[in-house]
mmCIF file of C-alpha atoms in Angstrom:
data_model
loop_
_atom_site.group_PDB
_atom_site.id
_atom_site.type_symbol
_atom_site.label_atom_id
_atom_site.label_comp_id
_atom_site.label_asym_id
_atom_site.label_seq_id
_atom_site.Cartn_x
_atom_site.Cartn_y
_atom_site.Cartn_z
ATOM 1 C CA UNK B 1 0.000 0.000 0.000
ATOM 2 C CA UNK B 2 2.764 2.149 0.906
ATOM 3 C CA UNK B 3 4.682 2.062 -2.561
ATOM 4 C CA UNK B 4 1.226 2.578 -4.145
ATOM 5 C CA UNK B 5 0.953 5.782 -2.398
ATOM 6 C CA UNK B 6 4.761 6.815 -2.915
ATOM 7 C CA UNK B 7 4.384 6.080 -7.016
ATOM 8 C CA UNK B 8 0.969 8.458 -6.691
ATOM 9 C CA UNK B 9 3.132 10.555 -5.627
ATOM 10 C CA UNK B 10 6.270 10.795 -7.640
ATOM 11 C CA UNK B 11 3.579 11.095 -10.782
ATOM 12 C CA UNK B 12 1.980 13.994 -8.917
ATOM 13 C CA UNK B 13 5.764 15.708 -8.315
ATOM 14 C CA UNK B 14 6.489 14.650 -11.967
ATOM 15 C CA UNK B 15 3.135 16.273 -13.524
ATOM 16 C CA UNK B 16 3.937 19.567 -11.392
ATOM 17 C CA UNK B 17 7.298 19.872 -12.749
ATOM 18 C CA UNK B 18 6.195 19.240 -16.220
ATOM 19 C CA UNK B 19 3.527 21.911 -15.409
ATOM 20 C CA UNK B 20 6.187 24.391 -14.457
ATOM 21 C CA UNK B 21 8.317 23.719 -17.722
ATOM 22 C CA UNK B 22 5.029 24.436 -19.398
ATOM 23 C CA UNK B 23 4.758 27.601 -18.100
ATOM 24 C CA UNK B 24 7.974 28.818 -18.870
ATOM 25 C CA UNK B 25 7.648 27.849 -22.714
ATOM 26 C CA UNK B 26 4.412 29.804 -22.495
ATOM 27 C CA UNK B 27 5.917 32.815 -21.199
ATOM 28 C CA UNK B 28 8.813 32.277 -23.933
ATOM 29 C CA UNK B 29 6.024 32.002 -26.652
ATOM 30 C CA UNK B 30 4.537 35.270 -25.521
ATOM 31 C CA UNK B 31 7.839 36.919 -26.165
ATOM 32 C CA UNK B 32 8.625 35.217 -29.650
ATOM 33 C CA UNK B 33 5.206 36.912 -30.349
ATOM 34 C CA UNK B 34 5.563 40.203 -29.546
ATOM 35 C CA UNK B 35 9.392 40.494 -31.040
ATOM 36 C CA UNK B 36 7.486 38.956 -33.845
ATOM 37 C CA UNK B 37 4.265 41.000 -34.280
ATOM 38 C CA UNK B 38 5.959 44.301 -35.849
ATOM 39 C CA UNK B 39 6.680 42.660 -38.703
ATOM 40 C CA UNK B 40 3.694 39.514 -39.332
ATOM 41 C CA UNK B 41 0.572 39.975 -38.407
ATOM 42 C CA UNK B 42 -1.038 37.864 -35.836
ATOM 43 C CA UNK B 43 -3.036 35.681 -38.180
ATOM 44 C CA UNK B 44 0.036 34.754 -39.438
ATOM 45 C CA UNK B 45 2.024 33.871 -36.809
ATOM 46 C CA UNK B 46 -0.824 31.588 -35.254
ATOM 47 C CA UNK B 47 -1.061 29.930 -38.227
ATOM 48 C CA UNK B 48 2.518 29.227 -38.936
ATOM 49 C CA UNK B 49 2.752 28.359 -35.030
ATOM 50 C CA UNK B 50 -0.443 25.447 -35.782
ATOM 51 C CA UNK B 51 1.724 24.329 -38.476
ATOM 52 C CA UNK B 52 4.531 24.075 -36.929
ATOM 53 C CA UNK B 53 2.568 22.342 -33.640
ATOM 54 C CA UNK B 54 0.775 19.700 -36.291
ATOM 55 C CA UNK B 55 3.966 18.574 -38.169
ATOM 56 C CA UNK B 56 5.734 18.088 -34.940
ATOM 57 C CA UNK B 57 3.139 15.738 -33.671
ATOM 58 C CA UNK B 58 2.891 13.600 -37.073
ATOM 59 C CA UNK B 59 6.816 13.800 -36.694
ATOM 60 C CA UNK B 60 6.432 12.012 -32.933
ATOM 61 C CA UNK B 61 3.390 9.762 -34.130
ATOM 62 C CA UNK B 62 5.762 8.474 -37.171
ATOM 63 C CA UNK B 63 9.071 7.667 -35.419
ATOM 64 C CA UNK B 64 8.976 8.476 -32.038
ATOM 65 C CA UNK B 65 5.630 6.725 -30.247
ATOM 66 C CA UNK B 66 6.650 3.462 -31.141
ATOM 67 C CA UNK B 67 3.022 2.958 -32.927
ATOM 68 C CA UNK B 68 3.080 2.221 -36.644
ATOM 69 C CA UNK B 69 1.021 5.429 -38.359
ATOM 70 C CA UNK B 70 -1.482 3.877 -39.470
ATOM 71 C CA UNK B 71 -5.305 5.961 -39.416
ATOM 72 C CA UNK B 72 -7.056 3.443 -36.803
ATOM 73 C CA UNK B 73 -4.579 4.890 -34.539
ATOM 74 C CA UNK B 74 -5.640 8.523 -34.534
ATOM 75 C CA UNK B 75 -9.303 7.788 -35.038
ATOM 76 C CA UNK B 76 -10.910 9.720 -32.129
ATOM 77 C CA UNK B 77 -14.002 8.013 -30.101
ATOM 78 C CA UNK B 78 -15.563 11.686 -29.819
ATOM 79 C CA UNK B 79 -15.007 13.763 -32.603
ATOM 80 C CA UNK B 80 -17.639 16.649 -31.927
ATOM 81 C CA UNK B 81 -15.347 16.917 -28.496
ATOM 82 C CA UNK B 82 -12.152 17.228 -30.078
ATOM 83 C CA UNK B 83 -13.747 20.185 -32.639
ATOM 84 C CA UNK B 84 -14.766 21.985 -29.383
ATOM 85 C CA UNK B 85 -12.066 21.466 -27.623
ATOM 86 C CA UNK B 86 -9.866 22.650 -30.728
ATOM 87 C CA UNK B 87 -11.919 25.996 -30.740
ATOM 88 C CA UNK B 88 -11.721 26.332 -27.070
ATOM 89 C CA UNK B 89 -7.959 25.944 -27.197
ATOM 90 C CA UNK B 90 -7.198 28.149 -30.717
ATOM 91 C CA UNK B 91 -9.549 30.795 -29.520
ATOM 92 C CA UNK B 92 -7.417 31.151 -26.446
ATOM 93 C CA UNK B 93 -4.643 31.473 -28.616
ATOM 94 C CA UNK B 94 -6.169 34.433 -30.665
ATOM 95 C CA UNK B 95 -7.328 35.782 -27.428
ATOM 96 C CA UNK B 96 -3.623 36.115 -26.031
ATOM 97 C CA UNK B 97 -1.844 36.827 -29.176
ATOM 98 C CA UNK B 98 -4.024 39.827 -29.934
ATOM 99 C CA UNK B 99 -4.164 40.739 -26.358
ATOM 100 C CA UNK B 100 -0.089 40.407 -26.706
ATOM 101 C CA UNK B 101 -0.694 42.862 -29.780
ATOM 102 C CA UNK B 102 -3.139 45.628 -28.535
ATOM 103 C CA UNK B 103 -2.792 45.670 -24.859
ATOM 104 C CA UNK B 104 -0.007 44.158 -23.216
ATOM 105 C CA UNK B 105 2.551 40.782 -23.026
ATOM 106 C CA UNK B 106 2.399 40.411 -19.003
ATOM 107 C CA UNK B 107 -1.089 41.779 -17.939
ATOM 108 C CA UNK B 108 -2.425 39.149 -21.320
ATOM 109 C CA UNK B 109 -0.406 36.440 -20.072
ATOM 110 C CA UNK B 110 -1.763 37.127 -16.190
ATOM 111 C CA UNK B 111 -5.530 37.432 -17.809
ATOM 112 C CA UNK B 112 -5.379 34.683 -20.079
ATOM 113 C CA UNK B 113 -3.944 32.081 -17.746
ATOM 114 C CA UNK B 114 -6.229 33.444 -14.624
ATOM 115 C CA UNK B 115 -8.300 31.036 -16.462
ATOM 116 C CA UNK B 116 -8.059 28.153 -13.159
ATOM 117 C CA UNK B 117 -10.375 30.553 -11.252
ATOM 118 C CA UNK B 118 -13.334 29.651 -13.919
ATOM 119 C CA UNK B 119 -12.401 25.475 -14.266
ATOM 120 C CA UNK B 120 -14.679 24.570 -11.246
ATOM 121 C CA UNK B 121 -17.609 26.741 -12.833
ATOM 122 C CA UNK B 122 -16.370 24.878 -16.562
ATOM 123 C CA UNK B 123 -16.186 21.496 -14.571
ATOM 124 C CA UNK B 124 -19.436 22.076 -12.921
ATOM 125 C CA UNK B 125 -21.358 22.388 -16.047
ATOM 126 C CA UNK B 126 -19.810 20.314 -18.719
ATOM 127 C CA UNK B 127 -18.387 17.063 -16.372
ATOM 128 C CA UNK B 128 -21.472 18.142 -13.361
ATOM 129 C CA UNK B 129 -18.772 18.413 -10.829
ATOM 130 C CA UNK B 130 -19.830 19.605 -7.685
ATOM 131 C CA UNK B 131 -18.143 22.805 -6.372
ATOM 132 C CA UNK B 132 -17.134 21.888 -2.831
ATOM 133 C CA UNK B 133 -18.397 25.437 -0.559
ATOM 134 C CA UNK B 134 -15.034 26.524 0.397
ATOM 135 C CA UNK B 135 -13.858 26.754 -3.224
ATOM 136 C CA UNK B 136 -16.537 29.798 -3.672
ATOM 137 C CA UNK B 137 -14.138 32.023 -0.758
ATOM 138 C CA UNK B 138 -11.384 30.863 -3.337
ATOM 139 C CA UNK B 139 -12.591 32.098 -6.277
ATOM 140 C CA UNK B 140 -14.159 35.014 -4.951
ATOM 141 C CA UNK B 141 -10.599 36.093 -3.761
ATOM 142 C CA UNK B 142 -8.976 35.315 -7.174
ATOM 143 C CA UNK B 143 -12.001 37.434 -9.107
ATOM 144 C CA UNK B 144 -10.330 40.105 -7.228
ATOM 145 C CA UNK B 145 -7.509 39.790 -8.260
ATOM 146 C CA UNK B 146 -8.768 39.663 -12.386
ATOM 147 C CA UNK B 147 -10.848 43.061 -11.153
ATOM 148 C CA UNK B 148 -7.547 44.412 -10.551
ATOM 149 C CA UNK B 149 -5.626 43.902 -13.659
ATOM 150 C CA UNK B 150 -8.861 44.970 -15.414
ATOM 151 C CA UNK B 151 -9.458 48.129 -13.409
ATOM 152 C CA UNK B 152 -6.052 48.869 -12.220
ATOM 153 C CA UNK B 153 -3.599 51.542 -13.141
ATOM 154 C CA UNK B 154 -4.760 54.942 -14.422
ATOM 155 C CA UNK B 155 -7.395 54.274 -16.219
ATOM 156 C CA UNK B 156 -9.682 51.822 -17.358
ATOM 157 C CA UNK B 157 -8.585 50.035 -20.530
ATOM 158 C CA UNK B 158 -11.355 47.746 -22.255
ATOM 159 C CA UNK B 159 -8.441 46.165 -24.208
ATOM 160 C CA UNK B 160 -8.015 44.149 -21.139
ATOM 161 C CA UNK B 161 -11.561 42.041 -21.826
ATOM 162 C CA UNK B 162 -9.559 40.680 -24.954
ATOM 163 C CA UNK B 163 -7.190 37.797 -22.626
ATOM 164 C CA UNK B 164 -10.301 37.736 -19.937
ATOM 165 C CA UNK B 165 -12.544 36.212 -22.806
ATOM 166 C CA UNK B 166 -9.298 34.061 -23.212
ATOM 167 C CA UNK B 167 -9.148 32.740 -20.075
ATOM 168 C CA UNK B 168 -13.034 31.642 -20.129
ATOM 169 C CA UNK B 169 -12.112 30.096 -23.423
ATOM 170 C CA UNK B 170 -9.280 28.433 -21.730
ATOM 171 C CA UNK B 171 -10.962 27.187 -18.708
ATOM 172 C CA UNK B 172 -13.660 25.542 -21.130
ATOM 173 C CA UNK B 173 -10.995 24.056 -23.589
ATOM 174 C CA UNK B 174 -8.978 22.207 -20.606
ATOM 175 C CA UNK B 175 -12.132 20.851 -18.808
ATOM 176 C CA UNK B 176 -13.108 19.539 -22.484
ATOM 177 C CA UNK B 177 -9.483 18.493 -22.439
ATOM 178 C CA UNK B 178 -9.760 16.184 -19.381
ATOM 179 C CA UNK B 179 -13.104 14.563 -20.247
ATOM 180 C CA UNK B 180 -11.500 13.411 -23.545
ATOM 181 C CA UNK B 181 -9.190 11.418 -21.542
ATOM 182 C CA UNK B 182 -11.888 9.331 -20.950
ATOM 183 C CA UNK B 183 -12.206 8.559 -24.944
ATOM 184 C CA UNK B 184 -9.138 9.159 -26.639
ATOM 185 C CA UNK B 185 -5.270 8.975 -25.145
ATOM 186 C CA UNK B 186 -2.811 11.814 -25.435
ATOM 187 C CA UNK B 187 -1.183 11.366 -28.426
ATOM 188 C CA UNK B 188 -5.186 11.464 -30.417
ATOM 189 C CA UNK B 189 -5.868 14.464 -28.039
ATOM 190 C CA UNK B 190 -3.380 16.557 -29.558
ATOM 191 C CA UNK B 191 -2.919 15.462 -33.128
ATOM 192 C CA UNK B 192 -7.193 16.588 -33.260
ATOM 193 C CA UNK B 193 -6.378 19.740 -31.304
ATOM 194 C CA UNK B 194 -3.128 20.507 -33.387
ATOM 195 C CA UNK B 195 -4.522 19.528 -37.028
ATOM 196 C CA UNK B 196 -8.005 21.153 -36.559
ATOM 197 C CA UNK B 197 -6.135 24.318 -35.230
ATOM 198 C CA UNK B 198 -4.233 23.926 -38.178
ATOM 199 C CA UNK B 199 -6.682 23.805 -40.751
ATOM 200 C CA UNK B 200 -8.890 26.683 -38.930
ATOM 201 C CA UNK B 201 -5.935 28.941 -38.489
ATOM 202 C CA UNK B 202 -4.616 28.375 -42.459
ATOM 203 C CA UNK B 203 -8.627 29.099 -43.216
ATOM 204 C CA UNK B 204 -8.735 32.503 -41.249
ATOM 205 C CA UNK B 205 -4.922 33.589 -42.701
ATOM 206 C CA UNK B 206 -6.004 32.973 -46.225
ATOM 207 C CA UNK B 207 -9.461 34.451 -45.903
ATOM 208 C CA UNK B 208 -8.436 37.115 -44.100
ATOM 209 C CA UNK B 209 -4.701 37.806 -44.582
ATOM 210 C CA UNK B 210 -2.722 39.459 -45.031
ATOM 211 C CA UNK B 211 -0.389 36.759 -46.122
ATOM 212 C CA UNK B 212 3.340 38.109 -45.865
ATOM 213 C CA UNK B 213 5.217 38.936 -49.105
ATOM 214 C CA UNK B 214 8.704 38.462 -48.157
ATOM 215 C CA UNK B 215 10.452 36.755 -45.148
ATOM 216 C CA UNK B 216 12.414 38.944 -43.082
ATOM 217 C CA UNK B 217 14.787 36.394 -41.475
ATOM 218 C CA UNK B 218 15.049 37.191 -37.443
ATOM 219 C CA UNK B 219 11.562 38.268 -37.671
ATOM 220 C CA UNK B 220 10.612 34.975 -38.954
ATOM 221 C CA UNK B 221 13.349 33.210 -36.724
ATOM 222 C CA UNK B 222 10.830 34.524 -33.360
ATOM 223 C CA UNK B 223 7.882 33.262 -35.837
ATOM 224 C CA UNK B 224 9.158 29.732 -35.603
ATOM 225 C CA UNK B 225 10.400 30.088 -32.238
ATOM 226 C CA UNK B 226 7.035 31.109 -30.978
ATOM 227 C CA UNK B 227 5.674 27.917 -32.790
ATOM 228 C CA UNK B 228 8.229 25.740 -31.337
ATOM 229 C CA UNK B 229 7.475 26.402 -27.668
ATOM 230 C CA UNK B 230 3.967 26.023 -27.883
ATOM 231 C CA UNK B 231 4.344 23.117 -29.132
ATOM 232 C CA UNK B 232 6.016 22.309 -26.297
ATOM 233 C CA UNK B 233 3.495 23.750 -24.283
ATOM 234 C CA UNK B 234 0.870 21.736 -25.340
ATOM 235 C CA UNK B 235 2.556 18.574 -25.343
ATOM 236 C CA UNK B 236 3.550 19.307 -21.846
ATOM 237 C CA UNK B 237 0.047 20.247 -20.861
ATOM 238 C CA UNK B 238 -1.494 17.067 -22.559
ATOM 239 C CA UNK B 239 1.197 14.701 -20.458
ATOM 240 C CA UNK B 240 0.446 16.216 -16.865
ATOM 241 C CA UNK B 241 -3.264 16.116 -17.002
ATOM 242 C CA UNK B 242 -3.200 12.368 -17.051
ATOM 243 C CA UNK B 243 -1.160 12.144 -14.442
ATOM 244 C CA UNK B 244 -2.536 14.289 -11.545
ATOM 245 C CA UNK B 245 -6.074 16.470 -11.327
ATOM 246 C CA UNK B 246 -6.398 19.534 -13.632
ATOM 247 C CA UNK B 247 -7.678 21.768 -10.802
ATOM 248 C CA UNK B 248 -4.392 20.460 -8.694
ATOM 249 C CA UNK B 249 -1.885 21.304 -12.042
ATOM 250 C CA UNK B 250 -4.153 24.741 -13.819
ATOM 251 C CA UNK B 251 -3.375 27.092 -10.758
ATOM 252 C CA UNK B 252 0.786 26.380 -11.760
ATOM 253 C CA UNK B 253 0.231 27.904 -14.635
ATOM 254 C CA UNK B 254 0.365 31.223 -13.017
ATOM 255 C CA UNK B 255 3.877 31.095 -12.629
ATOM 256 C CA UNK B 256 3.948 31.613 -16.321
ATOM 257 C CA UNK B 257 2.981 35.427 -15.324
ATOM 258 C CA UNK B 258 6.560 35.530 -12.895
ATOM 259 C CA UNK B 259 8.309 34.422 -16.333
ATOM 260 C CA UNK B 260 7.026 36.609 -18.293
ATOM 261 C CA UNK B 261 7.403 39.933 -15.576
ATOM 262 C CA UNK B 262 11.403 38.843 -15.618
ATOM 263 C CA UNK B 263 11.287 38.751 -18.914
ATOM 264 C CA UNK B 264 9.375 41.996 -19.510
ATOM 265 C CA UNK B 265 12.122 43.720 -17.216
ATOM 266 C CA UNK B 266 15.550 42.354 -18.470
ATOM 267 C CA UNK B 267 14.308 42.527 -22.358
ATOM 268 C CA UNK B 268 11.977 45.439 -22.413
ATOM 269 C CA UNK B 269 13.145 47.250 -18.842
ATOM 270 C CA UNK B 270 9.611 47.585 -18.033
ATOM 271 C CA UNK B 271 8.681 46.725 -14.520
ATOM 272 C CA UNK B 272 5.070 46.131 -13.260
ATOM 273 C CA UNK B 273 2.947 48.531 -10.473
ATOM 274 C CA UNK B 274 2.542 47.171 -7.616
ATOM 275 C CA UNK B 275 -1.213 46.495 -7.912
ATOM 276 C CA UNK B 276 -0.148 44.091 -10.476
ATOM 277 C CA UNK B 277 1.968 42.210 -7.807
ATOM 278 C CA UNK B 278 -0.945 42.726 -5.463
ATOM 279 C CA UNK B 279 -3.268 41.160 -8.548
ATOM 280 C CA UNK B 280 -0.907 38.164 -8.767
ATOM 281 C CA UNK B 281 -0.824 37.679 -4.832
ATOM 282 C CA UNK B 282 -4.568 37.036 -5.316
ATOM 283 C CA UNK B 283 -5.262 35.159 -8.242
#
C-alpha cells in the first residue's frame, strides 16, 4: 500500500514539474510573439505556429511513439469533443496573441492564464462536478484579483476584456481536455487539437490575410520560435493532465505570469505597479 501511495506521488511531483516547464515555454512564446508581431501579423504567426505544432506531432506519431502510423490509430471516439475542444484551445490562442498585440505581453499572459479561477464553474457544467463550498471564498478572492488587472492603473482600458474572454475560453478548452481522456489517449488528443487548429488557423490567414510577401529572417526566426514552444506547451500540458487532477496542475500555470514579468524587465526594462503584484498575490 505504501509504494502505491509513494508512485501516486512521484507522478503527482512529476506532472507539477512538467507543469512548471510548461509555463515557462508559455511565457517564452509570448515573447517570440511580440518580437514577432511588428513585422507579421497575428493571423500569421498563429497559423505558422499550428503548423509548426501539427507537423511536430505527425513527426512524434511516425518515429517516435513506437506505434506504426497507421489511421485506426488517430481515429478519435468523440469527434464533436475534439472540434470543441480545438476551438476552445485556438480561440485562447487568438485571445492572447491579440491581447499580446493591442494591450499588453504580461497583464495578457496574467488574464489569459487566470483562467483556473473559472475550471470549477467549466467542470461544474460540462463534467457536473460539484463545487465543494469553500472553493466559492477561493474564487471570490482570485475574481479580485482579475478586477484588478482589469481596473487597475490609471485608467480603465477595455483592451483588457480581450485575454479575460481568453481565459473563459481556456478554462472551457482544458475541462473539455480532461473529459477526452476518458475517450481518446494523449497522443489522439493533440494530433485533433493541433490539425483542426491547423486547418482553422490556415482558413482565417487565407481568408483574411494578409499573407506576408517576403520573409524577413530574425523576424521569422521569433515566428518559428514562438511555434516551437507552444508546441512544447501543449505537449507538456497534454502529459500532466493524465497524471494528476487539472484543478491540482491549472493554478501552476500562473507562474507563467513571474516568467514573463522577468522577462518583460531584463528585455523590455519595463517593470510592473505594484497592484499588479498585489493582482498576482490574489489570483
Amino acid at each position: 500500500m505504501k509504494s502505491f501511495f509513494k508512485h501516486i506521488t512521484k507522478k503527482i511531483y512529476l506532472a507539477i514539474l512538467l507543469m512548471l516547464l510548461a509555463s515557462l515555454s508559455l511565457a517564452l512564446s509570448g515573447l517570440f510573439v511580440k518580437l514577432a508581431d511588428p513585422f507579421y501579423s497575428t493571423n500569421f504567426i498563429i497559423c505558422l505556429k499550428s503548423a509548426i505544432n501539427f507537423a511536430t506531432m505527425i513527426t512524434y506519431i511516425c518515429f517516435f511513439s513506437g506505434r506504426k502510423f497507421q489511421l485506426r490509430n488517430i481515429k478519435t471516439k468523440n469527434l464533436s469533443l475534439q472540434i470543441f475542444r480545438a476551438l476552445c484551445g485556438l480561440g485562447t490562442v487568438y485571445f492572447l496573441y491579440y491581447g499580446i498585440k493591442l494591450y499588453s505581453y504580461p497583464k495578457s499572459v496574467l488574464l489569459v492564464f487566470s483562467y483556473p479561477i473559472f475550471v470549477p464553474l467549466a467542470a461544474r457544467i460540462i463534467l457536473k462536478t460539484p463545487i465543494v463550498p469553500k472553493l466559492w471564498i477561493g474564487i471570490a478572492i482570485s475574481f479580485c484579483g482579475v478586477v484588478l488587472v482589469v481596473g487597475g492603473g490609471n485608467i480603465f482600458n477595455v483592451l483588457a476584456f480581450i485575454p479575460l474572454i481568453g481565459s473563459l475560453s481556456a478554462a472551457t478548452g482544458t475541462v473539455a481536455l480532461k473529459k477526452l481522456h476518458g475517450y481518446d489517449s494523449w497522443e489522439v488528443t493533440t494530433i485533433y487539437f493541433f490539425g483542426l487548429s491547423f486547418l482553422i488557423s490556415f482558413f482565417i490567414v487565407v481568408v483574411f490575410g494578409p499573407i506576408p510577401q517576403r520573409i524577413i529572417f530574425l523576424p521569422f526566426l521569433f515566428a518559428l520560435l514562438a511555434g516551437i514552444v507552444s508546441t512544447i506547451y501543449q505537449v507538456l500540458l497534454s502529459i500532466s493532465s493524465t497524471m494528476a487532477p487539472i484543478r491540482l496542475l491549472s493554478p501552476i500555470v500562473f507562474i507563467s505570469f513571474v516568467f514573463s514579468d522577468i522577462i518583460n524587465y531584463l528585455i523590455f526594462d519595463m517593470n510592473l505597479g505594484l497592484y499588479l503584484i498585489l493582482a498576482f498575490s490574489l489570483l
